[in-house]
Amino acid sequence: MTTLYTSDHEWLKIEGDVATIGITDYAQEQLGDVVFVELPKVGRSVKKAEAAAVVESVKAASDVYAPITGEVLEVNETLGTEPGLVNSDAGGAAWFFKLKIADKSELDGLMDEAAYKAHTA
Amino acid sequence: MLARDDSAALKRTPLHALHLARGGKMVPFAGYDMPVQYAPGVLKEHLHTRAGAGLFDVSHMGQIELRAKSGKLDDAARALEALVPQDIAALAQGRQRYAQFTNESGGILDDLMVTNLGDRLFLVVNAACKAEDEAHLRAHLSETCEITTLPARALLALQGPKAEAALAKFCADVTRLKFMDVAELGLNGLPCIVSRSGYTGEDGFEISVPADGAEAFAQALLGNPDVLPIGLGARDSLRLEAGLCLYGHDIDTTTTPVEGGLSWSIQKSRRSGGARPGGFLGSDAILAQLDGGTVHTRVGLRPEGRAPVREGAALYDSADATEAIGKVTSGGFGPSLNAPVAMGYLPTAQAARDTLVFAEVRGQRLPLRVASMPFVPNTYKR
């Protein structure tokens, strides 16, 4: 399994042709206390860079962009009742949605962990 | 995100170094570099203020003294009544009152606190408006009053159920103050003006303190484990839960005190049929609204879902209406309620409690109900 990152602070875990997507620990720290998460509908097709989900902190609403093009296979319903999971486990239990990858070549432009660390340093 | 370089042009309060030392996350606010939150975050800071005591730096707000040139306080009070719809002449010594500066059409230039300190009136005004407020006072009151701004004073707010005990360690006299009482007291060796007020809905105090002693005093207060420093983020969510207006958002030059739901702050003496009716800027419009009602009015709103509905969201009377009937002026998440809360303007005819309206959020129509305010009951010591 490979983990990749976007410059907009999303992470993707790639397993076969499925990408699980969440926001990074760096992002949750910048957002502050997350109080609401709006997730895409299963079956929706999203284009790369399209707003696919919304994270509301106490302070403001922030879009979560689809890092790649694909179809939404599954969403993390737990975030509906426990939005605070984004703060406590951004890189793990607080995944947002899974996409069926439409075009694997789109992964080429994403960062690996070392590059992402340099990006946020 | 704000580059740190941008902060160089921002003004700093006397507590700036303390905010940095305490890990405050600094943001520009009304021209000042201010802490929006500390390490615990807005949710925990909010809940701590409701359960313990929160210390807020509100030194960016303006502090102004008015003295009558005649030496008679009553002359200053009557002069100020030309600019606010409130009864200032009847304000007793050691008492504070909420007021609004109005303009000629009845709109609100700023909201403020006015205190009778015996020999002078003491005003606390919003940071973003303080220069205009001073100019407004000078333009209208210079003939009758000496107007003195107090840039060398800091302002602290200590709010929450443990505020009284925390402050009483410095001066037992603070326990004698009731809501909106004010006294000049020595605290930590400093001459302070202490009012039993704040803007969180909690019991608490606002303390005007000389700038050069402010940091030591704040440190002394923070030595109490019940007292935590709280940022502007939680101050905003606390005042929203308390149903209190934020100037520039819930009230501004396009809203009158009556439309803003602030008629309670206008005493009978200044209304039609009172002892000193009108005589303030915009009084024709405001008295007419007090007598005949308004077209629009500020209401509390409770979103039925979990999604916060924020400032600027248009309000509709049905899920498919094409014309907006109002808009949200403040909205967010209420940590004490664990639910979203908002306030906004609706046609007065559609402002009854429990009325169902819809807000447009990201292309969806979310249902909200008109609710009475405060959303969280206040705990003032009356």
Coordinates of C-alpha atoms in Angstrom, one line a residue:
Chain A
M1 CA 0.0 0.0 0.0
T2 CA 1.3 3.4 -1.0
T3 CA 0.4 6.7 0.7
L4 CA 0.5 9.9 -1.3
Y5 CA -0.2 13.5 -0.5
T6 CA -1.5 16.6 -2.2
S7 CA -0.4 20.2 -1.7
D8 CA -3.9 20.9 -0.4
H9 CA -3.2 18.5 2.5
E10 CA -5.2 15.5 1.6
W11 CA -3.7 12.0 1.8
L12 CA -4.5 9.0 -0.4
K13 CA -3.8 5.4 0.5
I14 CA -3.7 3.4 -2.7
E15 CA -4.8 -0.3 -2.7
G16 CA -5.1 -1.7 -6.2
D17 CA -7.5 0.6 -8.1
V18 CA -9.0 2.1 -4.9
A19 CA -7.8 5.2 -3.2
T20 CA -8.9 6.0 0.4
I21 CA -8.8 9.7 1.0
G22 CA -8.5 11.8 4.2
I23 CA -6.9 15.1 5.4
T24 CA -3.5 15.2 7.0
D25 CA -2.7 15.8 10.6
Y26 CA -1.1 19.1 9.5
A27 CA -4.5 20.1 8.0
Q28 CA -6.5 19.2 11.0
E29 CA -4.2 21.1 13.3
Q30 CA -4.6 24.2 11.0
L31 CA -8.4 23.8 11.0
G32 CA -8.8 23.4 14.7
D33 CA -11.8 21.6 16.3
V34 CA -13.8 19.9 13.6
V35 CA -17.6 20.0 14.3
F36 CA -19.1 18.8 11.1
V37 CA -18.1 16.9 8.0
E38 CA -20.1 16.8 4.8
L39 CA -19.4 13.7 2.6
P40 CA -20.1 13.0 -1.0
K41 CA -22.8 10.6 -2.1
V42 CA -21.8 7.1 -2.9
G43 CA -21.8 6.7 -6.7
R44 CA -20.9 10.3 -7.4
S45 CA -18.2 10.8 -10.0
V46 CA -15.7 13.5 -9.0
K47 CA -13.1 15.1 -11.1
K48 CA -9.6 15.9 -9.9
A49 CA -9.5 19.2 -8.0
E50 CA -13.3 19.3 -7.6
A51 CA -14.7 20.0 -4.1
A52 CA -15.8 16.6 -2.9
A53 CA -16.3 17.0 0.9
V54 CA -16.5 19.9 3.4
V55 CA -14.9 20.1 6.8
E56 CA -16.4 22.6 9.2
S57 CA -14.3 23.7 12.2
V58 CA -15.7 25.9 14.9
K59 CA -14.2 28.8 12.9
A60 CA -14.9 28.1 9.2
A61 CA -15.8 25.7 6.4
S62 CA -13.1 24.3 4.2
D63 CA -13.4 22.2 1.1
V64 CA -11.8 18.9 0.7
Y65 CA -10.8 18.4 -3.0
A66 CA -10.8 15.2 -4.9
P67 CA -7.1 14.6 -5.4
I68 CA -7.8 12.4 -8.5
T69 CA -10.8 11.6 -10.8
G70 CA -12.9 8.7 -9.8
E71 CA -16.2 7.3 -8.5
V72 CA -17.1 7.5 -4.8
L73 CA -17.3 3.8 -3.6
E74 CA -17.8 4.3 0.1
V75 CA -17.9 7.2 2.6
N76 CA -17.0 7.1 6.3
E77 CA -20.4 7.5 8.0
T78 CA -18.8 7.6 11.4
L79 CA -17.7 11.2 10.7
G80 CA -21.3 12.2 10.7
T81 CA -21.7 11.5 14.3
E82 CA -18.1 11.8 15.4
P83 CA -16.6 14.7 13.5
G84 CA -14.0 15.1 16.2
L85 CA -12.3 12.0 14.9
V86 CA -10.7 14.2 12.3
N87 CA -8.8 15.9 15.1
S88 CA -7.9 12.8 17.0
D89 CA -7.0 10.4 14.1
A90 CA -6.7 12.3 10.9
G91 CA -4.4 9.9 9.2
G92 CA -6.3 6.7 10.2
A93 CA -9.9 6.2 11.5
A94 CA -11.0 9.6 10.1
W95 CA -10.7 8.7 6.4
F96 CA -13.4 10.6 4.3
F97 CA -14.2 8.6 1.2
K98 CA -12.9 5.9 -1.1
L99 CA -12.6 6.5 -4.9
K100 CA -12.4 4.0 -7.7
I101 CA -9.3 5.4 -9.5
A102 CA -10.2 6.4 -13.1
D103 CA -6.8 7.2 -14.3
K104 CA -3.7 5.9 -12.5
S105 CA -1.5 8.4 -14.3
E106 CA -3.0 11.2 -12.1
L107 CA -1.2 9.7 -9.2
D108 CA 2.1 10.7 -10.7
G109 CA 1.7 14.4 -9.8
L110 CA 1.2 13.6 -6.1
M111 CA 3.8 13.8 -3.3
D112 CA 5.3 11.0 -1.3
E113 CA 5.7 11.4 2.5
A114 CA 9.2 13.0 2.3
A115 CA 8.0 15.5 -0.3
Y116 CA 4.9 16.3 1.8
K117 CA 7.0 16.8 4.9
A118 CA 9.2 19.2 3.0
H119 CA 6.1 21.0 1.7
T120 CA 4.7 21.6 5.2
A121 CA 8.1 22.4 6.8
Chain B
M1 CA -2.4 31.6 5.5
L2 CA -1.0 34.8 7.0
A3 CA 2.8 35.1 6.5
R4 CA 4.4 36.2 9.7
D5 CA 5.8 39.2 8.0
D6 CA 2.3 40.7 7.6
S7 CA 2.0 40.9 11.4
A8 CA 4.7 43.6 11.6
A9 CA 2.2 46.3 10.6
L10 CA -0.3 45.2 13.2
K11 CA -0.7 46.9 16.6
R12 CA 0.1 44.9 19.8
T13 CA -1.7 45.0 23.1
P14 CA 0.3 45.2 26.4
L15 CA -0.3 41.4 26.7
H16 CA 1.2 40.5 23.3
A17 CA 4.3 38.9 24.7
L18 CA 2.2 36.9 27.1
H19 CA 0.0 35.6 24.3
L20 CA 3.1 34.4 22.4
A21 CA 4.6 32.9 25.6
R22 CA 1.4 31.0 26.2
G23 CA 1.3 29.6 22.6
G24 CA -1.5 31.8 21.3
K25 CA -2.2 31.4 17.6
M26 CA -2.1 35.0 16.5
V27 CA -4.3 36.5 13.8
P28 CA -5.0 40.0 12.6
F29 CA -8.1 41.4 14.2
A30 CA -9.2 45.1 13.9
G31 CA -5.6 46.1 13.2
Y32 CA -4.2 44.2 16.1
D33 CA -2.2 40.9 16.3
M34 CA -4.5 38.9 18.6
P35 CA -4.8 35.4 19.8
V36 CA -7.6 33.5 18.1
Q37 CA -6.9 30.5 20.3
Y38 CA -4.4 28.7 22.5
A39 CA -3.3 25.1 22.5
P40 CA -6.5 23.7 23.9
G41 CA -8.5 25.0 21.0
V42 CA -11.8 26.9 20.6
L43 CA -14.0 24.1 21.9
K44 CA -12.2 23.4 25.1
E45 CA -11.6 27.1 25.7
H46 CA -15.3 27.8 25.3
L47 CA -16.3 25.0 27.6
H48 CA -13.7 26.0 30.2
T49 CA -15.1 29.5 30.3
R50 CA -18.6 28.1 31.0
A51 CA -17.3 25.8 33.7
G52 CA -14.3 27.7 35.2
A53 CA -12.8 31.0 34.4
G54 CA -11.5 32.4 31.1
L55 CA -9.1 35.4 30.8
F56 CA -9.6 37.4 27.6
D57 CA -7.4 40.2 26.4
V58 CA -9.7 42.9 25.1
S59 CA -7.2 45.7 25.3
H60 CA -7.7 46.4 21.6
M61 CA -11.1 47.9 22.5
G62 CA -11.3 51.7 23.0
Q63 CA -11.5 53.3 26.4
I64 CA -12.7 56.9 26.5
E65 CA -13.4 59.3 29.4
L66 CA -15.9 62.2 29.1
R67 CA -15.8 65.1 31.5
A68 CA -18.1 68.0 31.4
K69 CA -16.3 71.3 31.0
S70 CA -18.7 72.7 33.6
G71 CA -17.5 70.2 36.1
K72 CA -21.0 68.8 36.5
L73 CA -21.3 65.2 35.4
D74 CA -25.0 65.7 34.5
D75 CA -23.9 68.0 31.8
A76 CA -21.7 65.3 30.2
A77 CA -24.5 62.8 30.6
R78 CA -27.0 65.1 28.8
A79 CA -24.5 65.9 26.1
L80 CA -23.9 62.2 25.4
E81 CA -27.7 61.7 25.2
A82 CA -27.5 63.6 21.9
L83 CA -25.6 60.6 20.4
V84 CA -27.2 57.6 22.1
P85 CA -30.9 56.6 22.6
Q86 CA -30.1 55.6 26.2
D87 CA -30.9 57.4 29.4
I88 CA -27.5 58.5 30.6
A89 CA -28.6 61.3 33.0
A90 CA -30.4 58.7 35.2
L91 CA -27.4 56.3 35.2
A92 CA -26.4 56.1 38.9
Q93 CA -22.8 56.4 40.0
G94 CA -21.1 53.0 39.9
R95 CA -23.5 51.7 37.3
Q96 CA -22.9 50.7 33.6
R97 CA -25.3 50.7 30.7
Y98 CA -25.3 49.2 27.2
A99 CA -25.7 51.9 24.5
Q100 CA -25.4 52.5 20.8
F101 CA -24.1 55.5 18.9
T102 CA -26.7 56.1 16.1
N103 CA -26.5 58.1 12.9
E104 CA -29.0 60.4 11.4
S105 CA -31.0 57.7 9.8
G106 CA -31.1 55.6 13.0
G107 CA -28.4 53.2 12.0
I108 CA -25.8 52.0 14.5
L109 CA -22.3 53.5 14.3
D110 CA -21.1 51.3 17.2
D111 CA -22.3 49.7 20.3
L112 CA -20.6 50.6 23.6
M113 CA -20.7 50.4 27.4
V114 CA -21.2 53.7 29.4
T115 CA -20.3 53.9 33.0
N116 CA -20.9 56.7 35.6
L117 CA -17.7 57.0 37.6
G118 CA -19.0 60.0 39.7
D119 CA -16.8 62.7 38.2
R120 CA -16.7 61.4 34.6
L121 CA -18.3 59.0 32.2
F122 CA -16.2 56.0 31.1
L123 CA -16.9 54.5 27.7
V124 CA -15.7 51.2 26.2
V125 CA -16.1 51.0 22.4
N126 CA -15.2 48.4 19.7
A127 CA -11.7 48.2 18.4
A128 CA -12.6 48.6 14.8
C129 CA -14.7 51.7 15.4
K130 CA -12.7 53.5 18.1
A131 CA -11.0 56.1 15.9
E132 CA -14.4 57.0 14.3
D133 CA -16.1 57.0 17.7
E134 CA -13.5 59.4 19.1
A135 CA -14.0 61.7 16.0
H136 CA -17.8 61.5 16.4
L137 CA -17.6 62.4 20.1
R138 CA -15.2 65.4 19.3
A139 CA -17.4 66.6 16.5
H140 CA -20.5 66.7 18.6
L141 CA -19.4 67.1 22.2
S142 CA -16.2 69.2 22.2
E143 CA -17.9 72.3 23.2
T144 CA -19.3 70.8 26.4
C145 CA -17.0 67.9 27.2
E146 CA -13.3 67.1 27.6
I147 CA -12.8 63.8 25.6
T148 CA -9.8 61.7 26.7
T149 CA -8.8 58.4 25.1
L150 CA -6.9 56.0 27.3
P151 CA -4.4 54.2 25.1
A152 CA -2.2 53.5 28.1
R153 CA -4.8 51.2 29.7
A154 CA -5.3 47.6 29.0
L155 CA -8.6 45.8 29.3
L156 CA -9.0 42.3 30.6
A157 CA -12.2 40.2 30.8
L158 CA -12.4 37.5 33.4
Q159 CA -15.5 35.4 32.7
G160 CA -17.1 32.3 34.0
P161 CA -18.5 30.8 37.3
K162 CA -15.1 30.8 39.0
A163 CA -14.2 34.4 37.9
E164 CA -15.5 35.9 41.2
A165 CA -13.4 33.7 43.4
A166 CA -10.3 34.2 41.2
L167 CA -10.7 38.0 41.3
A168 CA -11.6 38.1 45.0
K169 CA -8.1 36.9 45.9
F170 CA -6.9 40.3 44.8
C171 CA -9.7 42.4 46.3
A172 CA -12.6 41.0 48.3
D173 CA -14.7 44.1 47.4
V174 CA -15.4 42.6 43.9
T175 CA -17.8 40.2 45.5
R176 CA -20.1 43.1 46.4
L177 CA -20.6 44.1 42.8
K178 CA -23.7 43.0 41.0
F179 CA -24.3 42.7 37.3
M180 CA -23.4 46.1 35.6
D181 CA -22.0 47.5 38.8
V182 CA -18.6 49.3 38.5
A183 CA -16.0 50.3 41.1
E184 CA -12.6 51.8 41.1
L185 CA -10.5 49.3 43.0
G186 CA -6.8 48.5 43.7
L187 CA -5.9 45.1 42.2
N188 CA -2.4 43.7 42.4
G189 CA -1.2 47.2 43.4
L190 CA -2.8 48.8 40.3
P191 CA -5.7 51.4 40.1
C192 CA -8.3 49.5 38.2
I193 CA -11.9 50.1 37.0
V194 CA -13.8 46.9 37.6
S195 CA -17.2 46.2 36.1
R196 CA -19.3 43.1 36.7
S197 CA -19.9 42.5 33.0
G198 CA -18.5 40.9 29.9
Y199 CA -19.8 39.6 26.7
T200 CA -20.0 35.9 27.1
G201 CA -23.3 35.4 29.0
E202 CA -21.3 34.3 32.0
D203 CA -20.9 36.1 35.3
G204 CA -17.6 37.9 35.3
F205 CA -15.7 41.1 35.2
E206 CA -14.1 43.5 32.8
I207 CA -11.0 45.2 34.3
S208 CA -9.4 48.3 33.0
V209 CA -5.8 48.3 34.2
P210 CA -2.7 50.5 33.5
A211 CA -0.8 49.0 30.6
D212 CA 2.5 48.8 32.4
G213 CA 1.0 46.6 35.1
A214 CA -1.2 44.5 32.8
E215 CA 1.1 41.6 32.1
A216 CA 2.0 41.1 35.7
F217 CA -1.6 41.2 36.7
A218 CA -2.6 38.8 33.9
Q219 CA 0.2 36.4 35.0
A220 CA -1.0 36.6 38.6
L221 CA -4.6 35.7 37.5
L222 CA -3.3 32.9 35.3
G223 CA -1.4 31.5 38.4
N224 CA -4.8 30.3 39.5
P225 CA -5.4 26.8 38.0
D226 CA -9.1 27.7 37.4
V227 CA -8.1 30.5 35.1
L228 CA -7.0 29.8 31.5
P229 CA -6.2 32.3 28.7
I230 CA -9.0 32.3 26.1
G231 CA -8.8 33.5 22.5
L232 CA -11.1 35.5 20.3
G233 CA -12.5 32.3 18.7
A234 CA -14.1 31.2 21.9
R235 CA -15.1 34.8 22.7
D236 CA -17.1 34.8 19.5
S237 CA -18.8 31.4 20.1
L238 CA -19.6 32.4 23.7
R239 CA -21.2 35.7 22.7
L240 CA -23.1 33.9 19.9
E241 CA -24.6 31.4 22.3
A242 CA -25.5 34.3 24.6
G243 CA -27.4 35.9 21.7
L244 CA -25.2 39.1 21.9
C245 CA -24.7 41.2 18.8
L246 CA -21.3 41.6 17.2
Y247 CA -20.9 45.0 15.7
G248 CA -20.2 45.0 11.9
H249 CA -22.0 41.6 11.6
D250 CA -25.3 41.5 13.5
I251 CA -25.7 45.3 13.7
D252 CA -24.2 48.1 11.6
T253 CA -25.1 51.4 10.0
T254 CA -27.9 49.7 8.0
T255 CA -29.7 48.4 11.1
T256 CA -31.4 50.4 13.9
P257 CA -31.4 49.4 17.5
V258 CA -35.0 48.4 17.2
E259 CA -34.4 46.2 14.2
G260 CA -31.4 44.8 16.0
G261 CA -33.6 43.6 18.8
L262 CA -32.0 46.1 21.2
S263 CA -35.2 48.0 22.1
W264 CA -34.7 46.7 25.7
S265 CA -31.7 48.9 26.0
I266 CA -33.7 52.1 25.2
Q267 CA -35.2 53.4 28.5
K268 CA -38.8 54.7 28.7
S269 CA -37.5 58.2 29.4
R270 CA -36.1 58.6 25.9
R271 CA -39.1 57.1 24.1
S272 CA -42.3 58.9 22.9
G273 CA -44.2 60.1 26.0
G274 CA -41.1 59.8 28.2
A275 CA -39.4 62.6 30.3
R276 CA -36.8 63.3 27.6
P277 CA -38.1 61.7 24.4
G278 CA -35.8 61.7 21.3
G279 CA -33.1 64.3 20.9
F280 CA -30.5 61.8 19.7
L281 CA -29.3 61.3 16.1
G282 CA -31.8 59.3 14.2
S283 CA -34.4 59.6 16.9
D284 CA -37.3 60.3 14.4
A285 CA -36.7 56.9 12.7
I286 CA -36.0 55.0 15.9
L287 CA -39.0 56.4 17.9
A288 CA -41.3 55.7 14.9
Q289 CA -40.1 52.1 14.9
L290 CA -40.5 51.8 18.7
D291 CA -44.1 53.0 18.2
G292 CA -45.0 51.3 15.0
G293 CA -42.7 48.3 14.6
T294 CA -40.1 47.4 12.0
V295 CA -40.1 45.6 8.7
H296 CA -37.1 43.4 9.6
T297 CA -35.9 42.2 12.9
R298 CA -33.0 40.2 14.3
V299 CA -33.8 36.7 15.4
G300 CA -32.1 33.6 16.9
L301 CA -32.0 30.6 14.6
R302 CA -31.4 26.9 15.4
P303 CA -30.4 24.8 12.4
E304 CA -32.2 21.5 12.6
G305 CA -29.2 19.5 11.2
R306 CA -25.6 19.5 12.4
A307 CA -24.1 21.7 9.7
P308 CA -23.2 25.2 10.8
V309 CA -25.0 27.9 8.9
R310 CA -22.6 30.9 8.7
E311 CA -22.7 34.6 8.2
G312 CA -24.0 35.6 4.8
A313 CA -26.2 32.6 4.2
A314 CA -29.5 33.7 2.5
L315 CA -32.7 32.7 4.2
Y316 CA -35.8 31.5 2.4
D317 CA -39.4 30.8 3.6
S318 CA -39.4 27.4 1.8
A319 CA -37.0 24.9 0.4
D320 CA -37.8 26.0 -3.2
A321 CA -38.4 29.7 -2.9
T322 CA -36.5 31.8 -5.3
E323 CA -36.5 35.1 -3.4
A324 CA -34.5 35.4 -0.2
I325 CA -36.4 36.9 2.8
G326 CA -33.4 37.5 5.0
K327 CA -29.9 36.5 5.8
V328 CA -27.7 35.1 8.5
T329 CA -25.5 37.7 10.2
S330 CA -23.6 35.4 12.7
G331 CA -23.5 31.6 12.7
G332 CA -21.4 28.8 13.8
F333 CA -21.2 25.9 16.2
G334 CA -22.3 26.3 19.9
P335 CA -20.0 24.1 21.9
S336 CA -22.2 24.3 25.1
L337 CA -25.2 23.1 23.0
N338 CA -23.1 20.7 20.9
A339 CA -25.2 22.1 18.0
P340 CA -25.1 24.8 15.4
V341 CA -26.6 28.2 16.3
A342 CA -27.1 31.4 14.2
M343 CA -28.7 34.8 14.2
G344 CA -30.0 36.8 11.3
Y345 CA -32.6 39.1 10.0
L346 CA -36.1 38.1 8.9
P347 CA -39.3 40.1 8.0
T348 CA -40.9 40.9 11.4
A349 CA -44.1 39.1 10.2
Q350 CA -42.1 35.9 9.8
A351 CA -40.0 36.2 12.9
A352 CA -42.2 34.4 15.4
R353 CA -40.6 31.7 17.5
D354 CA -40.6 28.2 15.9
T355 CA -41.1 29.6 12.3
L356 CA -39.4 27.3 9.9
V357 CA -37.0 28.9 7.4
F358 CA -34.3 27.6 5.1
A359 CA -30.7 28.7 4.6
E360 CA -28.8 28.2 1.4
V361 CA -25.5 26.4 2.2
R362 CA -23.4 25.1 -0.6
G363 CA -26.4 24.9 -2.9
Q364 CA -28.6 23.1 -0.4
R365 CA -31.5 24.4 1.6
L366 CA -31.0 23.6 5.2
P367 CA -34.0 23.9 7.6
L368 CA -33.7 26.3 10.7
R369 CA -36.2 27.4 13.3
V370 CA -36.6 30.8 14.8
A371 CA -35.5 30.4 18.5
S372 CA -35.5 32.7 21.5
M373 CA -32.2 34.0 22.7
P374 CA -30.0 33.6 24.6
F375 CA -29.4 30.1 23.3
V376 CA -27.5 29.3 26.6
P377 CA -29.1 30.9 29.7
N378 CA -27.0 33.7 31.1
T379 CA -25.6 33.5 34.7
Y380 CA -25.4 37.2 35.6
K381 CA -25.4 38.0 39.3
R382 CA -28.2 40.4 39.6

